[in-house]
């Protein structure tokens, strides 16, 4: 869900948003433990014409500070990007991520 967009002439376009507290579509990463997940982030509403640079973080109510991969972005297009999270240290299984309000 896009919160806001701002265009400053031809120099830069800024767009911010969140995947949503308690509603992020985390998916398991194959056959590895269910503490390894990914999420595809849709930024279609931002209206980027080219591949943008993203600055991300993981927000939540607990344990998200222990996850690995919280600022790494993969497979970026003008409309989407992917984030992989390794939660083994945090000990937070896929079924608990939305209960703990994790979001990008």
Short mmCIF file of N, CA, C and O in Angstrom, two decimals:
data_model
loop_
_atom_site.label_atom_id
_atom_site.label_comp_id
_atom_site.label_asym_id
_atom_site.label_seq_id
_atom_site.Cartn_x
_atom_site.Cartn_y
_atom_site.Cartn_z
N UNK A 1 0.84 -1.18 0.00
CA UNK A 1 0.00 0.00 0.00
C UNK A 1 0.87 1.23 0.00
O UNK A 1 1.72 1.39 0.86
N UNK A 2 0.71 2.08 -0.97
CA UNK A 2 1.51 3.28 -1.09
C UNK A 2 0.99 4.35 -0.15
O UNK A 2 -0.21 4.62 -0.10
N UNK A 3 1.88 4.97 0.60
CA UNK A 3 1.50 6.03 1.51
C UNK A 3 1.52 7.37 0.78
O UNK A 3 0.58 8.14 0.85
N UNK A 4 2.60 7.65 0.06
CA UNK A 4 2.68 8.91 -0.65
C UNK A 4 3.71 8.85 -1.76
O UNK A 4 4.62 8.05 -1.72
N UNK A 5 3.53 9.70 -2.76
CA UNK A 5 4.52 9.86 -3.81
C UNK A 5 4.78 11.34 -3.99
O UNK A 5 3.92 12.17 -3.74
N UNK A 6 6.01 11.66 -4.43
CA UNK A 6 6.35 13.05 -4.65
C UNK A 6 7.36 13.12 -5.78
O UNK A 6 8.33 12.38 -5.79
N UNK A 7 7.12 13.99 -6.72
CA UNK A 7 8.04 14.19 -7.82
C UNK A 7 8.63 15.59 -7.70
O UNK A 7 7.90 16.56 -7.52
N UNK A 8 9.94 15.67 -7.79
CA UNK A 8 10.61 16.96 -7.70
C UNK A 8 11.27 17.26 -9.04
O UNK A 8 12.46 17.07 -9.21
N UNK A 9 10.48 17.70 -9.98
CA UNK A 9 11.00 17.98 -11.32
C UNK A 9 11.47 16.71 -11.99
O UNK A 9 10.86 15.67 -11.88
N UNK A 10 12.59 16.80 -12.68
CA UNK A 10 13.14 15.63 -13.36
C UNK A 10 14.23 14.95 -12.54
O UNK A 10 14.83 14.00 -12.99
N UNK A 11 14.49 15.44 -11.34
CA UNK A 11 15.61 14.93 -10.55
C UNK A 11 15.30 13.61 -9.86
O UNK A 11 16.08 12.69 -9.93
N UNK A 12 14.19 13.52 -9.18
CA UNK A 12 13.91 12.31 -8.40
C UNK A 12 12.42 12.17 -8.16
O UNK A 12 11.68 13.13 -8.12
N UNK A 13 12.01 10.93 -8.00
CA UNK A 13 10.65 10.64 -7.58
C UNK A 13 10.75 9.84 -6.30
O UNK A 13 11.51 8.89 -6.22
N UNK A 14 10.01 10.23 -5.31
CA UNK A 14 10.04 9.56 -4.01
C UNK A 14 8.69 8.89 -3.78
O UNK A 14 7.65 9.49 -4.03
N UNK A 15 8.73 7.67 -3.30
CA UNK A 15 7.51 6.94 -3.00
C UNK A 15 7.74 6.16 -1.72
O UNK A 15 8.79 5.54 -1.55
N UNK A 16 6.79 6.20 -0.81
CA UNK A 16 6.94 5.44 0.43
C UNK A 16 5.69 4.62 0.67
O UNK A 16 4.62 4.94 0.17
N UNK A 17 5.84 3.57 1.43
CA UNK A 17 4.70 2.72 1.72
C UNK A 17 5.06 1.58 2.63
O UNK A 17 6.17 1.51 3.16
N UNK A 18 4.13 0.68 2.83
CA UNK A 18 4.32 -0.49 3.68
C UNK A 18 3.54 -1.67 3.09
O UNK A 18 2.57 -1.48 2.38
N UNK A 19 4.01 -2.86 3.42
CA UNK A 19 3.26 -4.05 3.02
C UNK A 19 2.10 -4.30 3.97
O UNK A 19 1.25 -5.13 3.68
N UNK A 20 2.07 -3.60 5.10
CA UNK A 20 0.95 -3.66 6.03
C UNK A 20 1.23 -4.49 7.26
O UNK A 20 1.65 -5.64 7.16
N UNK A 21 0.97 -3.92 8.41
CA UNK A 21 1.13 -4.63 9.68
C UNK A 21 0.08 -5.72 9.82
O UNK A 21 -1.11 -5.45 9.77
N UNK A 22 0.56 -6.94 9.97
CA UNK A 22 -0.35 -8.06 10.18
C UNK A 22 -0.97 -8.63 8.93
O UNK A 22 -1.75 -9.57 9.00
N UNK A 23 -0.62 -8.09 7.76
CA UNK A 23 -1.23 -8.58 6.51
C UNK A 23 -0.21 -8.84 5.40
O UNK A 23 -0.59 -9.06 4.26
N UNK A 24 1.07 -8.81 5.71
CA UNK A 24 2.10 -9.00 4.69
C UNK A 24 2.09 -10.45 4.21
O UNK A 24 1.99 -11.38 5.01
N UNK A 25 2.21 -10.63 2.91
CA UNK A 25 2.12 -11.95 2.29
C UNK A 25 3.48 -12.66 2.27
O UNK A 25 4.08 -12.88 1.23
N UNK A 26 3.99 -13.02 3.46
CA UNK A 26 5.25 -13.75 3.56
C UNK A 26 5.04 -15.16 3.03
O UNK A 26 4.01 -15.77 3.27
N UNK A 27 6.05 -15.68 2.31
CA UNK A 27 5.97 -17.03 1.76
C UNK A 27 7.19 -17.82 2.22
O UNK A 27 8.27 -17.26 2.40
N UNK A 28 7.03 -19.14 2.40
CA UNK A 28 8.18 -19.96 2.79
C UNK A 28 9.17 -20.06 1.64
O UNK A 28 8.79 -20.04 0.47
N UNK A 29 10.44 -20.17 1.99
CA UNK A 29 11.48 -20.27 0.98
C UNK A 29 11.81 -21.73 0.73
O UNK A 29 12.70 -22.30 1.33
N UNK A 30 11.05 -22.35 -0.15
CA UNK A 30 11.30 -23.73 -0.55
C UNK A 30 11.25 -24.74 0.57
O UNK A 30 10.38 -24.71 1.42
N UNK A 31 12.25 -25.64 0.58
CA UNK A 31 12.26 -26.75 1.53
C UNK A 31 13.08 -26.45 2.78
O UNK A 31 13.39 -27.35 3.54
N UNK A 32 13.48 -25.22 2.98
CA UNK A 32 14.25 -24.87 4.17
C UNK A 32 13.31 -24.65 5.34
O UNK A 32 12.09 -24.58 5.16
N UNK A 33 13.82 -24.53 6.55
CA UNK A 33 12.92 -24.33 7.71
C UNK A 33 11.98 -23.14 7.49
O UNK A 33 12.32 -22.21 6.77
N UNK A 34 10.83 -23.18 8.14
CA UNK A 34 9.84 -22.13 7.91
C UNK A 34 10.23 -20.80 8.56
O UNK A 34 9.44 -19.88 8.63
N UNK A 35 11.48 -20.71 9.04
CA UNK A 35 11.96 -19.42 9.51
C UNK A 35 12.61 -18.63 8.37
O UNK A 35 12.93 -17.45 8.55
N UNK A 36 12.81 -19.26 7.21
CA UNK A 36 13.33 -18.57 6.03
C UNK A 36 12.17 -18.25 5.10
O UNK A 36 11.47 -19.15 4.64
N UNK A 37 11.97 -16.97 4.83
CA UNK A 37 10.80 -16.53 4.07
C UNK A 37 11.21 -15.47 3.04
O UNK A 37 12.32 -14.94 3.08
N UNK A 38 10.28 -15.17 2.15
CA UNK A 38 10.46 -14.04 1.24
C UNK A 38 9.13 -13.34 1.09
O UNK A 38 8.07 -13.88 1.41
N UNK A 39 9.20 -12.11 0.61
CA UNK A 39 7.98 -11.36 0.31
C UNK A 39 8.25 -10.54 -0.95
O UNK A 39 9.31 -9.95 -1.11
N UNK A 40 7.29 -10.57 -1.87
CA UNK A 40 7.34 -9.73 -3.06
C UNK A 40 6.56 -8.46 -2.75
O UNK A 40 5.40 -8.52 -2.35
N UNK A 41 7.21 -7.33 -2.95
CA UNK A 41 6.61 -6.04 -2.63
C UNK A 41 6.15 -5.38 -3.93
O UNK A 41 6.94 -5.20 -4.85
N UNK A 42 4.87 -5.05 -3.98
CA UNK A 42 4.27 -4.41 -5.15
C UNK A 42 4.33 -2.89 -4.98
O UNK A 42 3.79 -2.35 -4.03
N UNK A 43 5.01 -2.24 -5.91
CA UNK A 43 5.08 -0.78 -5.86
C UNK A 43 4.54 -0.17 -7.16
O UNK A 43 4.94 0.92 -7.58
N UNK A 44 3.58 -0.87 -7.77
CA UNK A 44 2.97 -0.41 -9.02
C UNK A 44 2.41 1.00 -8.87
O UNK A 44 2.56 1.83 -9.78
N UNK A 45 1.78 1.27 -7.73
CA UNK A 45 1.15 2.58 -7.53
C UNK A 45 2.15 3.73 -7.52
O UNK A 45 1.76 4.89 -7.67
N UNK A 46 3.43 3.43 -7.37
CA UNK A 46 4.45 4.49 -7.37
C UNK A 46 4.63 5.07 -8.77
O UNK A 46 5.02 6.22 -8.90
N UNK A 47 4.38 4.27 -9.79
CA UNK A 47 4.46 4.77 -11.16
C UNK A 47 5.86 5.01 -11.67
O UNK A 47 6.08 5.88 -12.52
N UNK A 48 6.83 4.21 -11.21
CA UNK A 48 8.19 4.38 -11.70
C UNK A 48 8.30 3.95 -13.16
O UNK A 48 7.76 2.92 -13.55
N UNK A 49 9.01 4.73 -13.96
CA UNK A 49 9.23 4.39 -15.36
C UNK A 49 10.49 3.55 -15.52
O UNK A 49 10.60 2.76 -16.46
N UNK A 50 11.44 3.69 -14.61
CA UNK A 50 12.70 2.94 -14.62
C UNK A 50 12.86 2.22 -13.29
O UNK A 50 12.14 2.49 -12.33
N UNK A 51 13.85 1.35 -13.22
CA UNK A 51 14.12 0.63 -11.98
C UNK A 51 14.65 1.62 -10.94
O UNK A 51 15.67 2.26 -11.15
N UNK A 52 13.94 1.73 -9.82
CA UNK A 52 14.37 2.67 -8.77
C UNK A 52 15.35 2.04 -7.79
O UNK A 52 15.53 0.82 -7.77
N UNK A 53 15.96 2.86 -6.97
CA UNK A 53 16.72 2.38 -5.82
C UNK A 53 15.76 2.34 -4.64
O UNK A 53 14.98 3.27 -4.45
N UNK A 54 15.84 1.28 -3.85
CA UNK A 54 14.97 1.16 -2.69
C UNK A 54 15.78 1.23 -1.41
O UNK A 54 16.89 0.73 -1.35
N UNK A 55 15.20 1.82 -0.41
CA UNK A 55 15.72 1.78 0.95
C UNK A 55 14.61 1.17 1.78
O UNK A 55 13.50 1.70 1.83
N UNK A 56 14.90 0.03 2.41
CA UNK A 56 13.85 -0.70 3.13
C UNK A 56 14.27 -1.00 4.55
O UNK A 56 15.45 -0.94 4.90
N UNK A 57 13.29 -1.35 5.34
CA UNK A 57 13.54 -1.87 6.68
C UNK A 57 12.37 -2.78 7.04
O UNK A 57 11.33 -2.74 6.41
N UNK A 58 12.58 -3.59 8.06
CA UNK A 58 11.51 -4.45 8.58
C UNK A 58 11.04 -3.83 9.89
O UNK A 58 11.85 -3.51 10.76
N UNK A 59 9.74 -3.68 10.02
CA UNK A 59 9.13 -3.11 11.22
C UNK A 59 8.22 -4.17 11.81
O UNK A 59 7.68 -5.01 11.10
N UNK A 60 8.05 -4.16 13.11
CA UNK A 60 7.16 -5.11 13.76
C UNK A 60 7.09 -4.87 15.25
O UNK A 60 7.65 -3.90 15.76
N UNK A 61 6.42 -5.77 15.95
CA UNK A 61 6.25 -5.59 17.39
C UNK A 61 7.29 -6.34 18.22
O UNK A 61 7.48 -6.03 19.39
N UNK A 62 7.97 -7.34 17.63
CA UNK A 62 9.02 -8.04 18.38
C UNK A 62 9.89 -8.90 17.48
O UNK A 62 9.43 -9.40 16.45
N UNK A 63 11.12 -9.07 17.87
CA UNK A 63 12.11 -9.98 17.29
C UNK A 63 12.59 -9.61 15.88
O UNK A 63 13.52 -10.24 15.39
N UNK A 64 12.01 -8.65 15.21
CA UNK A 64 12.43 -8.34 13.84
C UNK A 64 13.86 -7.82 13.78
O UNK A 64 14.53 -7.96 12.77
N UNK A 65 14.36 -7.25 14.85
CA UNK A 65 15.72 -6.75 14.88
C UNK A 65 16.75 -7.87 14.77
O UNK A 65 17.91 -7.63 14.43
N UNK A 66 16.35 -9.10 15.01
CA UNK A 66 17.26 -10.24 14.96
C UNK A 66 17.31 -10.91 13.58
O UNK A 66 18.14 -11.78 13.34
N UNK A 67 16.42 -10.53 12.69
CA UNK A 67 16.35 -11.17 11.36
C UNK A 67 17.52 -10.70 10.48
O UNK A 67 18.02 -9.59 10.61
N UNK A 68 17.93 -11.57 9.58
CA UNK A 68 18.96 -11.23 8.60
C UNK A 68 18.30 -10.93 7.25
O UNK A 68 17.28 -11.54 6.91
N UNK A 69 18.87 -10.01 6.50
CA UNK A 69 18.34 -9.67 5.18
C UNK A 69 17.36 -8.51 5.20
O UNK A 69 16.69 -8.25 4.20
N UNK A 70 17.26 -7.81 6.30
CA UNK A 70 16.23 -6.79 6.47
C UNK A 70 16.42 -5.53 5.63
O UNK A 70 15.51 -4.72 5.56
N UNK A 71 17.56 -5.38 5.00
CA UNK A 71 17.75 -4.21 4.14
C UNK A 71 18.22 -4.59 2.74
O UNK A 71 18.62 -3.73 1.96
N UNK A 72 18.15 -5.86 2.41
CA UNK A 72 18.59 -6.34 1.09
C UNK A 72 17.42 -6.51 0.15
O UNK A 72 16.41 -7.12 0.50
N UNK A 73 17.57 -5.99 -1.06
CA UNK A 73 16.51 -5.99 -2.07
C UNK A 73 16.97 -6.82 -3.27
O UNK A 73 18.12 -6.70 -3.71
N UNK A 74 16.07 -7.63 -3.81
CA UNK A 74 16.39 -8.49 -4.95
C UNK A 74 15.34 -8.33 -6.05
O UNK A 74 14.20 -7.98 -5.78
N UNK A 75 15.74 -8.68 -7.28
CA UNK A 75 14.83 -8.78 -8.44
C UNK A 75 13.99 -7.52 -8.66
O UNK A 75 12.80 -7.60 -8.93
N UNK A 76 14.62 -6.37 -8.57
CA UNK A 76 13.89 -5.12 -8.71
C UNK A 76 13.47 -4.86 -10.14
O UNK A 76 14.24 -5.05 -11.08
N UNK A 77 12.22 -4.44 -10.30
CA UNK A 77 11.69 -3.94 -11.57
C UNK A 77 11.04 -2.59 -11.26
O UNK A 77 11.00 -2.19 -10.09
N UNK A 78 10.51 -1.88 -12.23
CA UNK A 78 9.81 -0.63 -11.91
C UNK A 78 8.55 -0.83 -11.05
O UNK A 78 8.04 0.12 -10.48
N UNK A 79 8.07 -2.08 -10.94
CA UNK A 79 6.82 -2.30 -10.20
C UNK A 79 6.93 -3.22 -8.99
O UNK A 79 6.02 -3.27 -8.17
N UNK A 80 8.03 -3.98 -8.86
CA UNK A 80 8.15 -4.93 -7.75
C UNK A 80 9.60 -5.08 -7.30
O UNK A 80 10.53 -4.76 -8.03
N UNK A 81 9.75 -5.62 -6.09
CA UNK A 81 11.04 -6.11 -5.63
C UNK A 81 10.79 -7.21 -4.61
O UNK A 81 9.68 -7.37 -4.13
N UNK A 82 11.83 -7.97 -4.31
CA UNK A 82 11.70 -9.09 -3.38
C UNK A 82 12.67 -8.91 -2.22
O UNK A 82 13.78 -8.44 -2.39
N UNK A 83 12.23 -9.37 -1.03
CA UNK A 83 13.06 -9.35 0.17
C UNK A 83 13.08 -10.77 0.74
O UNK A 83 12.02 -11.40 0.87
N UNK A 84 14.28 -11.28 1.02
CA UNK A 84 14.45 -12.58 1.67
C UNK A 84 14.82 -12.33 3.13
O UNK A 84 15.70 -11.51 3.41
N UNK A 85 14.18 -13.02 4.05
CA UNK A 85 14.47 -12.89 5.47
C UNK A 85 14.86 -14.24 6.06
O UNK A 85 14.18 -15.24 5.85
N UNK A 86 15.96 -14.24 6.81
CA UNK A 86 16.42 -15.42 7.53
C UNK A 86 16.12 -15.16 9.01
O UNK A 86 16.74 -14.30 9.64
N UNK A 87 15.16 -15.88 9.55
CA UNK A 87 14.68 -15.65 10.91
C UNK A 87 15.14 -16.71 11.90
O UNK A 87 14.58 -16.81 12.99
N UNK A 88 16.13 -17.51 11.53
CA UNK A 88 16.57 -18.58 12.43
C UNK A 88 17.00 -18.04 13.80
O UNK A 88 16.63 -18.57 14.83
N UNK A 89 17.80 -16.99 13.80
CA UNK A 89 18.28 -16.42 15.07
C UNK A 89 17.10 -15.86 15.86
O UNK A 89 17.02 -16.02 17.08
N UNK A 90 16.18 -15.18 15.16
CA UNK A 90 15.00 -14.61 15.83
C UNK A 90 14.06 -15.71 16.33
O UNK A 90 13.30 -15.50 17.28
N UNK A 91 14.10 -16.87 15.68
CA UNK A 91 13.23 -17.98 16.08
C UNK A 91 11.76 -17.73 15.80
O UNK A 91 10.90 -18.27 16.49
N UNK A 92 11.49 -16.93 14.78
CA UNK A 92 10.10 -16.59 14.46
C UNK A 92 9.68 -17.34 13.20
O UNK A 92 10.18 -17.07 12.12
N UNK A 93 8.77 -18.27 13.35
CA UNK A 93 8.29 -19.07 12.23
C UNK A 93 7.32 -18.26 11.37
O UNK A 93 6.74 -17.26 11.83
N UNK A 94 7.13 -18.70 10.16
CA UNK A 94 6.23 -18.05 9.21
C UNK A 94 4.86 -17.76 9.81
O UNK A 94 4.31 -16.69 9.64
N UNK A 95 4.33 -18.70 10.57
CA UNK A 95 2.99 -18.54 11.14
C UNK A 95 2.90 -17.41 12.16
O UNK A 95 1.80 -16.94 12.47
N UNK A 96 4.04 -16.94 12.67
CA UNK A 96 4.03 -15.88 13.68
C UNK A 96 4.34 -14.49 13.14
O UNK A 96 4.18 -13.50 13.85
N UNK A 97 4.83 -14.39 11.90
CA UNK A 97 5.28 -13.11 11.39
C UNK A 97 4.18 -12.05 11.40
O UNK A 97 4.41 -10.92 11.84
N UNK A 98 3.02 -12.38 10.92
CA UNK A 98 1.93 -11.39 10.90
C UNK A 98 1.35 -11.16 12.29
O UNK A 98 0.88 -10.06 12.59
N UNK A 99 1.40 -12.17 13.15
CA UNK A 99 0.94 -11.94 14.54
C UNK A 99 1.84 -10.94 15.24
O UNK A 99 1.40 -10.20 16.10
N UNK A 100 3.12 -10.92 14.83
CA UNK A 100 4.08 -9.96 15.40
C UNK A 100 4.19 -8.70 14.55
O UNK A 100 5.08 -7.91 14.73
N UNK A 101 3.27 -8.58 13.61
CA UNK A 101 3.10 -7.36 12.80
C UNK A 101 4.32 -6.99 11.96
O UNK A 101 4.56 -5.83 11.65
N UNK A 102 5.10 -8.01 11.54
CA UNK A 102 6.26 -7.74 10.69
C UNK A 102 5.75 -7.21 9.35
O UNK A 102 4.78 -7.69 8.78
N UNK A 103 6.44 -6.22 8.83
CA UNK A 103 6.12 -5.66 7.52
C UNK A 103 7.34 -4.96 6.95
O UNK A 103 8.27 -4.62 7.68
N UNK A 104 7.33 -4.75 5.64
CA UNK A 104 8.41 -4.04 4.96
C UNK A 104 7.98 -2.60 4.77
O UNK A 104 6.85 -2.33 4.39
#
